[in-house]
XYZ file of C-alpha atoms in Angstrom:
621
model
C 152.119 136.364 47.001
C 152.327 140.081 47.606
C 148.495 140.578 47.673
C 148.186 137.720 50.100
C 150.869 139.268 52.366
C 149.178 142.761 52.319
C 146.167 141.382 53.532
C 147.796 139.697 56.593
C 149.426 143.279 56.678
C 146.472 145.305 56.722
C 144.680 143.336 59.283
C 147.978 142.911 61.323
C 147.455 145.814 63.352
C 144.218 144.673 64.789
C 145.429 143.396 68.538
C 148.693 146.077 68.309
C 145.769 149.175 68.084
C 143.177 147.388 70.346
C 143.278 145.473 73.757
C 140.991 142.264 73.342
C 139.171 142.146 76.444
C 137.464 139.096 77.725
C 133.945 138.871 79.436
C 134.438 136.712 81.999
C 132.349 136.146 85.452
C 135.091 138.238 87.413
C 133.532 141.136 84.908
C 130.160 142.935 85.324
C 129.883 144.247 82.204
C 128.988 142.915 78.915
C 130.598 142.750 75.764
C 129.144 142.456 72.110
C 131.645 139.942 70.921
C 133.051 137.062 72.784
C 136.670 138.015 72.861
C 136.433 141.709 71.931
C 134.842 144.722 73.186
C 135.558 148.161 71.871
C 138.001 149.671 74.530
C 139.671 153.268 74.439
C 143.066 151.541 75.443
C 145.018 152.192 72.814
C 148.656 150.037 72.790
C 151.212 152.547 71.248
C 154.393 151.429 73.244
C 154.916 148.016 71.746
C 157.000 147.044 74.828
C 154.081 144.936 76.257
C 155.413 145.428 79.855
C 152.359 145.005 81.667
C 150.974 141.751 83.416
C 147.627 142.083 81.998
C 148.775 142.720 78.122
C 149.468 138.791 78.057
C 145.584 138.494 78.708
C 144.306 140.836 75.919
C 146.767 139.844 73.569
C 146.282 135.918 73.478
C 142.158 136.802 73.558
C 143.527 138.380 70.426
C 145.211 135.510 68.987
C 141.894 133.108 69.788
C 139.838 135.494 67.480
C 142.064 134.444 64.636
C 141.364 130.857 65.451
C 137.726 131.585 65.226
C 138.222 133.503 61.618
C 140.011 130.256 60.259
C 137.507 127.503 61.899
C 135.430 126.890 58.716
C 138.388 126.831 56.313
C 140.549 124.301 58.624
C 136.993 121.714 58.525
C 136.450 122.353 55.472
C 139.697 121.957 53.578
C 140.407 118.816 56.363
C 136.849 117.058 55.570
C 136.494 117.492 51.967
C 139.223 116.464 50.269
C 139.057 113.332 52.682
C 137.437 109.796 52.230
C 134.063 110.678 54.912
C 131.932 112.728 52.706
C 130.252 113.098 50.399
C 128.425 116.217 47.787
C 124.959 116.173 46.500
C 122.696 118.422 44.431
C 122.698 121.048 46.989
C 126.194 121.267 47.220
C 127.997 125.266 46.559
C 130.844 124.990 43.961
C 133.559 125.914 46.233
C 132.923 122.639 48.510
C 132.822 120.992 45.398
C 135.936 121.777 43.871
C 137.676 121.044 46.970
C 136.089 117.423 47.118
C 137.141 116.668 43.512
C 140.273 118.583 43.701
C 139.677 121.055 40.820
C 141.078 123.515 42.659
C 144.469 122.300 41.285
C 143.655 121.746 37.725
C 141.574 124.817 37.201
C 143.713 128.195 38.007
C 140.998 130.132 37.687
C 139.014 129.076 40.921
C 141.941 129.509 43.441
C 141.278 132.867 43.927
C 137.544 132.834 44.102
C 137.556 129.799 46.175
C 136.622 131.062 49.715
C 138.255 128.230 51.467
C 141.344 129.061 50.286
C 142.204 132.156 51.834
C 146.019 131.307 53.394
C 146.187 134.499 54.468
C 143.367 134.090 57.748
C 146.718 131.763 59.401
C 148.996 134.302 58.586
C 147.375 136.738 60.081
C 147.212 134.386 63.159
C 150.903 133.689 62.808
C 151.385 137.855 62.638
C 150.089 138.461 65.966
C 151.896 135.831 67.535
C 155.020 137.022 66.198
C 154.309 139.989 67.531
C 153.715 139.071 70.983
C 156.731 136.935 71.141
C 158.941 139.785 69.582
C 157.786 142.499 72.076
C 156.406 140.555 75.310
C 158.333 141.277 78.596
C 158.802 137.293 79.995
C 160.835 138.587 83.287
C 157.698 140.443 84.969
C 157.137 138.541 88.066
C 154.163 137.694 90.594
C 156.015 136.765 93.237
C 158.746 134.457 92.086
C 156.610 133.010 89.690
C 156.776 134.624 85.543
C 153.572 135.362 84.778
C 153.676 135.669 81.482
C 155.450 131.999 80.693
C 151.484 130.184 80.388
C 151.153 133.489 77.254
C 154.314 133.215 75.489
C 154.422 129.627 75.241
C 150.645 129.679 74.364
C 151.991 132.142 71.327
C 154.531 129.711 70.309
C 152.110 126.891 69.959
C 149.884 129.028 68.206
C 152.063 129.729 65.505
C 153.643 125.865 64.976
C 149.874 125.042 64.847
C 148.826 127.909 62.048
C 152.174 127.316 60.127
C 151.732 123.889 60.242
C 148.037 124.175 58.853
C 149.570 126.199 56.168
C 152.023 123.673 55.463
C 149.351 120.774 55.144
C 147.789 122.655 53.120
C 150.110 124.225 50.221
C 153.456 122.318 50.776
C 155.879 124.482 51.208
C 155.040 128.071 52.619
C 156.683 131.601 53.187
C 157.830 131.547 56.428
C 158.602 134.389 58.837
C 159.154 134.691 62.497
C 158.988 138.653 63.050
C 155.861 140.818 62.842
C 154.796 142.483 59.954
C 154.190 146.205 60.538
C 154.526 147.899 57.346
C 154.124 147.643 53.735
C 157.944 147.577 53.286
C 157.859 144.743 56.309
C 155.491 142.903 53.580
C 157.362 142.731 50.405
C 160.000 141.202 51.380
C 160.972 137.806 49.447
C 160.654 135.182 52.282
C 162.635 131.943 52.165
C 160.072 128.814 52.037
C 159.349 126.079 54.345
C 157.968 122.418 54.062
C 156.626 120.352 57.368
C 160.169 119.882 58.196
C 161.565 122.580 58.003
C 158.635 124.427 59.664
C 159.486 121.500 62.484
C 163.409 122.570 62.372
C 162.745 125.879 62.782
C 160.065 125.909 65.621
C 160.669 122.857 67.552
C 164.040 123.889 69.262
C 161.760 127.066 71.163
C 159.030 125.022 71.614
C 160.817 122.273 73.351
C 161.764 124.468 76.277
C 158.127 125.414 77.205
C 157.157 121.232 77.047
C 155.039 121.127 80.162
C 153.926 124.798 80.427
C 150.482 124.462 81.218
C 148.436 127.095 78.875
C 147.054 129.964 80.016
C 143.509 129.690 81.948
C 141.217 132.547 83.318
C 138.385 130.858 84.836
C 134.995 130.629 83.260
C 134.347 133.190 80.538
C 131.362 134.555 79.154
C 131.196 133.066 75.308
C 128.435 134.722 74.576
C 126.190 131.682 73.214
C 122.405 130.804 73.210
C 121.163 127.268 74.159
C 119.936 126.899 71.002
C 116.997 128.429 71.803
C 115.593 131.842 71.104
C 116.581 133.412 74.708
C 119.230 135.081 74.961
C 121.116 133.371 78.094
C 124.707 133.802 78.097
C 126.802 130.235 77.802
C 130.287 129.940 80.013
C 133.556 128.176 78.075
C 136.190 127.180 80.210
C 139.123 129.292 79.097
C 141.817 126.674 79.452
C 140.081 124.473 77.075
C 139.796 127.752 74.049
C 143.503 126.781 74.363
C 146.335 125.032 72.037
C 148.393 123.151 74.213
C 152.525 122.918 73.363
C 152.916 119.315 73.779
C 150.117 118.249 71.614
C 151.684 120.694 68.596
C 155.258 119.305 69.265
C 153.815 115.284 69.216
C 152.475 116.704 65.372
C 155.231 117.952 64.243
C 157.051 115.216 64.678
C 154.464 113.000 63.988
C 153.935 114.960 60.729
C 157.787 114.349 60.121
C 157.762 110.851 60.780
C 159.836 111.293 63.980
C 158.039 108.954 65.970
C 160.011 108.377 69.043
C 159.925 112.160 69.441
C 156.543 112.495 68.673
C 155.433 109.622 71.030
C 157.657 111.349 73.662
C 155.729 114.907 73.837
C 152.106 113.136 73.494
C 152.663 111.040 76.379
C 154.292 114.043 77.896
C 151.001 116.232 77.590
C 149.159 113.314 78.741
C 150.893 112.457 82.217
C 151.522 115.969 83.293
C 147.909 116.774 82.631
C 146.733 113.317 84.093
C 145.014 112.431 80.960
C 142.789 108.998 80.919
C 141.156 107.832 77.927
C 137.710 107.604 80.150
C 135.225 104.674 79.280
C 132.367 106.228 77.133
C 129.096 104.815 75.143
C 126.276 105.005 73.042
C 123.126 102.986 74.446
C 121.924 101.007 71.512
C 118.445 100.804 72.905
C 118.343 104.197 72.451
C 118.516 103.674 68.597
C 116.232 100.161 68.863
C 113.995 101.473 65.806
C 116.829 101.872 63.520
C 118.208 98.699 64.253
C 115.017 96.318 64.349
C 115.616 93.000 64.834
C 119.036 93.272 64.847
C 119.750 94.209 68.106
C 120.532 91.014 70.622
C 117.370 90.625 73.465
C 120.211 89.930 75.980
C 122.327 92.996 75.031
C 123.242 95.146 77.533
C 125.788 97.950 78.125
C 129.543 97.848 79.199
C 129.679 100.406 81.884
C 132.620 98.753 83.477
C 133.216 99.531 87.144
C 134.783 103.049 86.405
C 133.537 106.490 85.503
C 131.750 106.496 82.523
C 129.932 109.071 80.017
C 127.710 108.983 77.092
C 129.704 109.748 74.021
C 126.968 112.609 72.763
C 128.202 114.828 75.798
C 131.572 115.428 73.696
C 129.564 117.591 71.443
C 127.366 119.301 74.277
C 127.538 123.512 74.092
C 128.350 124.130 77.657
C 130.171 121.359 79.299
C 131.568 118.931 76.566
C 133.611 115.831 77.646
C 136.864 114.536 75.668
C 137.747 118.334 74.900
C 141.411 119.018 75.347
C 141.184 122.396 73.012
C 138.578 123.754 70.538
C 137.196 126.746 68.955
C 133.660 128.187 70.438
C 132.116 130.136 67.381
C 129.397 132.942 68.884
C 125.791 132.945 68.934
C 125.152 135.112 66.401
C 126.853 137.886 64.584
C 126.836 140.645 67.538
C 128.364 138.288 69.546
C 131.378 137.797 67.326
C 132.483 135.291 64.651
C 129.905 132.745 63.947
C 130.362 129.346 61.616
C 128.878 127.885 58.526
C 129.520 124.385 59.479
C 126.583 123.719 60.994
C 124.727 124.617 58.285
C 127.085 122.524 55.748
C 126.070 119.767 57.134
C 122.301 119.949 57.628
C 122.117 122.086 60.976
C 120.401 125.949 61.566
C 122.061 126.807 64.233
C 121.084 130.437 64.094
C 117.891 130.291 63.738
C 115.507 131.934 65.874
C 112.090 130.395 65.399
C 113.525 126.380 65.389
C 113.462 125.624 69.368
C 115.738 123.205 70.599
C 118.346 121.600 68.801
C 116.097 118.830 68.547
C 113.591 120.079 66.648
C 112.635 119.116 63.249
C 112.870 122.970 62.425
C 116.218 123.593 62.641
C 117.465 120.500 60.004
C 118.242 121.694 56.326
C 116.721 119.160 53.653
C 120.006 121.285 51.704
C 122.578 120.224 53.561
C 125.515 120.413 51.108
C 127.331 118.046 52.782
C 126.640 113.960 53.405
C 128.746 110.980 54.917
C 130.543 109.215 52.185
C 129.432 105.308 51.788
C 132.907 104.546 52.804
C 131.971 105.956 56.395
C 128.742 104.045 56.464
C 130.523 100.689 55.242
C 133.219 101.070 57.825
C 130.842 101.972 60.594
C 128.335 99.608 59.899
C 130.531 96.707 59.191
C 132.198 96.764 62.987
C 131.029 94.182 65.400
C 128.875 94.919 68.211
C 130.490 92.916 71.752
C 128.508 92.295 74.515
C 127.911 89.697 77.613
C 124.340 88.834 77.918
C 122.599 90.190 80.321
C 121.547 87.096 82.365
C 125.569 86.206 82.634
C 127.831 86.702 84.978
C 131.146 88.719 83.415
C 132.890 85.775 85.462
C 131.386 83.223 82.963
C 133.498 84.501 79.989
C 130.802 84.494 77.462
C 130.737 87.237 75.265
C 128.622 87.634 72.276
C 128.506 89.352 68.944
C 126.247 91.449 67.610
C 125.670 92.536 63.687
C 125.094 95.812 64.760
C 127.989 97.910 63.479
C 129.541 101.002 65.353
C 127.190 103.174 67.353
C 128.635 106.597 66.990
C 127.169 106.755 63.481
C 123.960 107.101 64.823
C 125.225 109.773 67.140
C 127.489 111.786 64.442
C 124.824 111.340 61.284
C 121.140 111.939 63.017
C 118.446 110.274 60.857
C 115.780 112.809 59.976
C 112.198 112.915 58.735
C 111.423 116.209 57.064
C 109.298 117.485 53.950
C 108.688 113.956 52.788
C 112.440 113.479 52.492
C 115.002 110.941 54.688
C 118.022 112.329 55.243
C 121.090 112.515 57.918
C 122.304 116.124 59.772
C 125.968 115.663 61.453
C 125.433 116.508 64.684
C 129.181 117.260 66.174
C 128.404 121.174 65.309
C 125.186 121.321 66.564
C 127.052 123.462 69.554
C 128.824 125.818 67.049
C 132.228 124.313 68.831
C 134.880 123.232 66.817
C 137.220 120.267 68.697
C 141.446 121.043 67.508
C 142.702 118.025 70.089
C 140.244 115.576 72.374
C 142.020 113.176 74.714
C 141.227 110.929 71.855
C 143.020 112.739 69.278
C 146.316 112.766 71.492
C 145.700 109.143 72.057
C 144.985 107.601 68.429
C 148.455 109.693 67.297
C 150.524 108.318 70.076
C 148.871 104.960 68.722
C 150.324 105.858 65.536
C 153.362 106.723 66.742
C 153.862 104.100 68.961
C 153.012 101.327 66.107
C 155.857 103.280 63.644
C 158.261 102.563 66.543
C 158.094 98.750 66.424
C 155.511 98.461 69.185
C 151.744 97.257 67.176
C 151.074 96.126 70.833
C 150.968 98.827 72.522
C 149.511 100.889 69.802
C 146.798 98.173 69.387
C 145.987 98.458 73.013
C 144.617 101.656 73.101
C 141.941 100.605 70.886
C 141.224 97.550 72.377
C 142.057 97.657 76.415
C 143.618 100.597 77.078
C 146.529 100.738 78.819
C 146.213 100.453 82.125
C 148.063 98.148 85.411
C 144.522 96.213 85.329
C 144.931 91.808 86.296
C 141.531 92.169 84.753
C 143.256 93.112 81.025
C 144.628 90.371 79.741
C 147.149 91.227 77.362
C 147.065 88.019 75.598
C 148.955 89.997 72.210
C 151.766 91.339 74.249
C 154.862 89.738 72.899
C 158.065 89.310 74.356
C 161.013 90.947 72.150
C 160.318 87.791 69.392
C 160.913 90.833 66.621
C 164.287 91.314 65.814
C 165.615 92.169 69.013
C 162.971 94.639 69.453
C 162.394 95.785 73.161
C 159.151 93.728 75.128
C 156.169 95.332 74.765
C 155.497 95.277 78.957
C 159.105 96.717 78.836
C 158.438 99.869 76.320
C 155.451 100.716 78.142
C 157.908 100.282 81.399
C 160.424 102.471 80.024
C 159.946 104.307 77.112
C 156.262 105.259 77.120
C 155.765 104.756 80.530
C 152.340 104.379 81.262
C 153.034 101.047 83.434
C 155.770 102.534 84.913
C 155.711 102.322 89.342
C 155.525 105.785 89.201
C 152.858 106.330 86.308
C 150.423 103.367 86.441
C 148.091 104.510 89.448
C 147.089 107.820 87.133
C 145.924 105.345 84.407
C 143.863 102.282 86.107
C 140.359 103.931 84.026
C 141.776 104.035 80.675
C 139.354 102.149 78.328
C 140.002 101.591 74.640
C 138.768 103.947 72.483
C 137.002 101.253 69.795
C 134.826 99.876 72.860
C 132.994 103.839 72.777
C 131.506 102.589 69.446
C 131.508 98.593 70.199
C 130.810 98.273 73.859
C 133.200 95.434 75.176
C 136.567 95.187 73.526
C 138.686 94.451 76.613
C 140.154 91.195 77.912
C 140.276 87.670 76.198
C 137.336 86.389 75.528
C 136.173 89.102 73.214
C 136.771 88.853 69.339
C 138.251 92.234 69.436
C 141.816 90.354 68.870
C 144.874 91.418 67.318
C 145.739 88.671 65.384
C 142.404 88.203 64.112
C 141.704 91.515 63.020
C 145.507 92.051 61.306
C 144.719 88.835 58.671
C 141.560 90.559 57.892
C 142.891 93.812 57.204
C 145.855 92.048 55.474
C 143.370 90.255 53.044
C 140.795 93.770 52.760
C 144.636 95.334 51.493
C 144.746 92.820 49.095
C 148.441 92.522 50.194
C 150.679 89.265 50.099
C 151.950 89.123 54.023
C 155.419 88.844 54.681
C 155.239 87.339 58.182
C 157.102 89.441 59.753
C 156.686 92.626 61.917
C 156.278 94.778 59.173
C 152.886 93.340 58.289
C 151.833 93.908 61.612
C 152.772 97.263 61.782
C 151.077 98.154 58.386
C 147.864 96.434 59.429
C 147.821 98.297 62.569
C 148.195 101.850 61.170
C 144.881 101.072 58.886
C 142.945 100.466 62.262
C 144.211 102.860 64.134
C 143.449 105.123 60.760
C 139.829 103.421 61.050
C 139.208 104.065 64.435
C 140.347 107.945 63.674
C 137.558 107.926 61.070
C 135.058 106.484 63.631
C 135.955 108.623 66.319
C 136.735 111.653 64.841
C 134.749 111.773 61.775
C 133.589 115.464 60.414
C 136.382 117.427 62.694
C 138.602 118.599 59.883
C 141.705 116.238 60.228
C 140.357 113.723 58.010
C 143.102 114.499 54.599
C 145.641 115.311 56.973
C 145.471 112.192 58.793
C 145.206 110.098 55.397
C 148.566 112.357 53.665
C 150.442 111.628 56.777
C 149.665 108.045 57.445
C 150.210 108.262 53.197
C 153.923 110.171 53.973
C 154.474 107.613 56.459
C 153.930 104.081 54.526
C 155.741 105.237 51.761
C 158.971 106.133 53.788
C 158.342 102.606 55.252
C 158.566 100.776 51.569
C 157.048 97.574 53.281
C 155.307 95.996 49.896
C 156.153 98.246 46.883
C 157.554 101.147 45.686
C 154.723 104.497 46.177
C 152.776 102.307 48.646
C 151.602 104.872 50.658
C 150.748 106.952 47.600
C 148.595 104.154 45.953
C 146.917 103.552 49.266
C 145.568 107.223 49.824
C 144.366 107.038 45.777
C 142.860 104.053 46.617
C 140.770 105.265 49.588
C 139.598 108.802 47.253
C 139.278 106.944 43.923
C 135.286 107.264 44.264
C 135.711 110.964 44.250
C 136.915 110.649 41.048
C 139.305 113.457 41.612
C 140.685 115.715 38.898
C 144.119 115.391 39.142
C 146.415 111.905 39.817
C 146.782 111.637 43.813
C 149.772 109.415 43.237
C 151.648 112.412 43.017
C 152.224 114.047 46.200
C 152.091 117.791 44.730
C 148.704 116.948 43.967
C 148.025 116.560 47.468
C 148.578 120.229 48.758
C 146.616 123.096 47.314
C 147.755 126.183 45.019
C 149.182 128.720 46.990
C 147.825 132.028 45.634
C-alpha cells in the first residue's frame, strides 16, 4: 500500500509546480501537448487566489483522466459478458477476462491495468484544489471559480468511485498529499457507500452547477490522416458533470429515488432529449442479403434526427455529454491503446483515412463475445412499408436483428482473413456519460422504484407529452397502492409535468436507434410481450406480481445498455450493480443477483467462483 501511495506522491506535485495551460482559439500559440505546455510559471504560494488558476488547474486534473482512459475500458470491458480473447490476445487482457488476476498473486503487480494508483493521483490534485482554491473571488457578483471547484468535486466522487468498483473497499483521503510523511499515513477504508456518505453531502450543494467551459480548444488531433491539421474539442464536453456522478452514487448504492432525482436533475437543467437516431440498413444490404424487407424503409419521424455513427465522429460527435479526447500522437500528449485492442491503427501514418483497409489489425486482441452477436442479432427489425401510410397502422417485422452491430463491429476483408474492428475508438475519444448513459440509469432507477412503465418507456417511446405515443402499458396504481405511472412522471420524475413537458416533445426511445420503429401501438415492441419472454429466457417461475415485472425490466434495460453502449468500459460495472441490486431485491431466491451475473460470464470460464462478491473486485496492491 505504501509503494502505491508514493507513487501518487511523487507524481502529486505535477499541477502544484506547473500551470497546465490550454491551447485554445483565443491563443496564438501552439502547444506540444493538448492540455500542457511547458510554462516558466511556477505556483509556490499554494493559496490559488487568482481567477485564472481555476483554468490551469482543472486542465490539470483532465490530464489525469487521459492517463487512466485505457485502464477504466479495459478493466470495464473485459471482465464483462461483450468480448471476447483470441490467439493474439497479450496476457494482461487475458488475465483480466478470466479473472486470474485474483487467483494468481503473482500477476497483480505486473498487470499493467492494474495500476490504482493513476486515480489517486487524479483524486490528489483535486484534493488539492479544493483544499487551497479561493471560492469568494468575484467577476462581478458572480464566483468565478464555483463551475472549477464543483468540477473538482465531481472529479474525485468519479475517480474514487472507479477505485471502489474496482477493489472494494479503498483508502480514502480527502486532503492532498505533499510529502512522504503526508503518504504513510494508515488511511481508514471505504466501500461504494461509504465513499457515497462521505462525498455526497458536498456534492449535493453544487447539483446544478454547470461545469466549467472555455470555448473551443485546440486538442491537438489529426483527421486520421497523415496531415497534421489541428482538431477543436468543445471544452464543456472534456467535462464530468456533478449530477451525473451523484445519480451513480446512488445508483451504485441502490438509492434509487435519490439517484433518479439528480439524473433527471442533470437532464432538465441542461435540456437534455434523448434525440431520434439510426442506422440505414440499406447501407449494410450486402451483409444482410435477402433478409432485408423490399418495402423497408427508415423511421425518421417528424423530428430532428442523426445517424448513430456521428456519436463516434473525432470532431463533432453527437450523444456526448463528457468524454476523454486522447492526442494524436505522442508530442501531442497522452495517446490510447484502445484502438489498437480492438483492431484499429490509429497512429499510423501511411494508412489514409479511417476507412482504409490499411489501418485494420488482422491482431486485434480483442473480439465481440457471441453473447453480443446473439443479443444483437436476435432483436427484431420494425418498420411500416414503404407504400403505407403511417395512418394505416401496419407495421412489419423484420429478421434483421439490431443495426448498431454493424456500426460498432466493422466487417473487414484483409490478408485473406474475415474479421470485425470496433469502431467506437476509431476517433481516439473515450465517451464517460452520453445522454444515453444518463437515460438507461434513470431507466434503472426508475424501474427499482416501482415504476417498469416509465422505465420501459424510454426504450420503447420515450417520454414525451406526444397524442401520437400511445402508452397502452401505463397502468393506473393496480400495484399495491403504488403511485400511477402518468402521476410519477407528473410528480416525481417530472418529465410530463406543465412546466417540463414542452423541453421533451423529441425524445425517442433509445431501442428504436438499433430497431427503427418502436413507438406507439401497433408495433411489437410491447411490454407485456417482451417481459414473458424474458421471464421464460430467465428460466424463472413468475410470480404475477410487480416484482416480475420489475426483474424483467432491469434485464432489458441491461440489454439495451449492452446494445447501446457496448465496448465503452461500463460493461462489469453495469452487470455488478444490476448484480448488487437483484440480490438486495430477493425476488426468486436467495444470491439471485449473484447467480445471474455467473450465469451471464460462465463462458469465460473464469478462475475463481463469481458467486462470491469478493471475487468480483480486483486485488488491491
Amino acid at each position: 500500500m505504501k509503494t502505491m501511495i508514493n507513487k501518487i506522491n511523487m507524481r502529486s506535485k505535477e499541477p502544484i509546480s506547473l500551470l497546465f495551460i490550454i491551447c485554445s482559439l483565443f491563443f496564438s500559440v501552439a502547444c506540444s501537448d493538448m492540455f500542457e505546455t511547458e510554462s516558466d510559471r511556477q505556483v509556490f504560494d499554494p493559496e490559488l487566489d487568482q481567477k485564472t488558476d481555476s483554468m490551469f488547474y482543472t486542465l490539470g486534473i483532465l490530464k489525469g483522466l487521459q492517463q487512466v482512459a485505457d485502464q477504466y475500458v479495459m478493466t470495464g470491458e473485459m471482465r464483462g459478458d461483450l468480448v471476447a480473447t483470441n490467439i493474439y490476445t497479450e496476457t494482461d487482457l487475458r488475465d483480466l477476462a478470466d479473472f486470474s488476476l485474483n487467483s494468481q498473486p503473482s500477476a497483480i503487480n505486473s498487470n499493467k491495468f492494474n495500476q490504482p494508483y493513476l486515480y489517486y493521483r487524479i483524486i490528489n490534485n483535486c484534493n488539492y484544489y479544493i483544499a487551497h482554491r479561493d471560492t469568494t473571488l468575484l467577476t462581478g457578483s458572480r464566483k468565478v471559480a464555483i463551475p472549477e471547484y464543483a468540477e473538482a468535486l465531481a472529479v474525485r466522487a468519479w475517480a474514487y468511485m472507479q477505485l471502489a468498483k474496482t477493489y472494494g473497499e479503498v483508502p480514502f483521503y480527502t486532503d492532498p498529499l505533499v510529502s512522504i510523511g503526508d503518504a504513510n499515513q494508515n488511511f481508514p477504508t471505504k466501500d461504494l457507500q461509504g465513499i457515497c456518505d462521505a462525498l455526497a453531502p458536498e456534492l449535493i450543494k453544487f447539483s446544478g452547477t454547470p461545469v466549467p467551459t472555455y470555448g473551443n480548444i485546440s486538442a491537438g488531433m489529426l483527421n486520421g490522416t497523415t496531415s497534421s491539421e489541428e482538431k477543436i474539442i468543445q471544452s464543456d464536453k472534456a467535462m464530468i458533470p456533478v449530477d451525473a456522478v451523484l445519480g451513480d452514487l446512488f445508483l451504485e448504492t441502490n438509492q434509487y429515488e435519490q439517484a433518479a432525482k439528480y439524473y433527471f436533475n442533470y437532464i432538465l437543467v441542461n435540456k437534455l432529449v434523448a434525440e431520434q437516431a439510426y442506422v440505414n440498413p440499406s447501407s449494410y444490404r450486402q451483409e444482410l442479403a435477402e433478409k432485408l424487407p423490399t418495402d423497408a424503409d427508415v423511421n425518421t419521424g417528424d423530428g430532428d434526427y442523426f445517424t448513430w455513427s456521428s456519436i463516434f465522429s473525432i470532431s463533432n460527435p453527437k450523444d456526448i455529454v463528457s468524454y476523454i479526447p486522447l492526442a494524436s500522437n505522442e508530442l501531442r500528449g497522452v495517446t490510447t491503446e484502445l484502438p489498437r485492442y480492438f483492431g484499429y491503427d490509429f497512429y499510423s501514418t501511411t494508412g489514409g483515412s479511417s476507412n482504409s483497409t490499411q489501418r485494420y489489425l488482422v491482431d486485434r486482441q480483442i473480439d465481440a463475445s457471441q453473447t453480443y452477436y446473439q443479443l444483437s442479432q436476435k432483436q427484431e427489425w420494425y418498420y411500416v412499408p414503404r407504400t403505407q401510410n403511417a395512418a394505416a397502422n401496419i407495421v412489419k417485422t423484420a429478421n434483421i436483428g439490431d443495426m448498431r452491430r454493424f456500426v460498432t463491429m466493422r466487417s473487414v476483408s484483409k490478408q485473406d482473413s474475415i474479421f470485425s474492428v470496433m469502431t467506437k475508438f476509431f476517433s481516439a475519444n473515450v465517451p464517460i456519460y452520453r445522454t444515453t448513459t444518463i437515460y438507461l440509469r434513470l431507466a434503472e432507477a426508475m424501474n427499482r422504484m416501482g415504476q417498469p412503465e416509465a422505465a420501459f418507456a424510454i426504450l420503447k417511446d420515450g417520454i414525451k407529452d406526444d397524442p401520437s405515443s400511445i402508452y397502452l402499458y401505463f397502468h393506473p396504481s393496480d400495484y399495491d397502492e403504488r403511485m400511477g405511472t402518468l402521476e410519477f412522471l407528473d410528480k416525481v420524475v417530472p418529465f410530463l409535468s406543465m412546466e417540463n413537458s414542452a423541453i421533451f416533445v423529441n425524445n425517442w426511445g433509445i431501442h428504436s436507434r438499433g430497431t427503427n420503429y418502436t413507438q406507439g401501438a401497433f408495433t411489437g415492441y410491447q411490454l407485456d410481450t417482451l417481459v414473458t419472454q424474458k421471464m421464460a429466457e430467465l428460466n424463472i417461475t413468475p410470480m404475477g406480481n410487480l416484482n416480475d415485472t420489475i426483474n424483467a425490466v432491469e434485464d432489458l434495460i441491461c440489454d439495451e445498455m449492452a446494445l447501446e453502449l457496448a465496448f465503452e468500459g461500463n460493461r462489469f460495472g453495469d452487470l455488478t450493480r444490476i448484480a448488487r441490486h437483484k440480490n438486495l431485491a430477493g425476488f426468486y431466491q436467495s444470491n439471485y443477483g449473484s447467480k445471474w451475473l455467473a450465469d451471464k460470464l460462465a463462458y469465460k470460464n473464469p478462475k475463481v467462483s463469481l458467486l462470491e462478491e469478493k471475487n468480483w473486485y480486483l486485488p488491491l496492491k
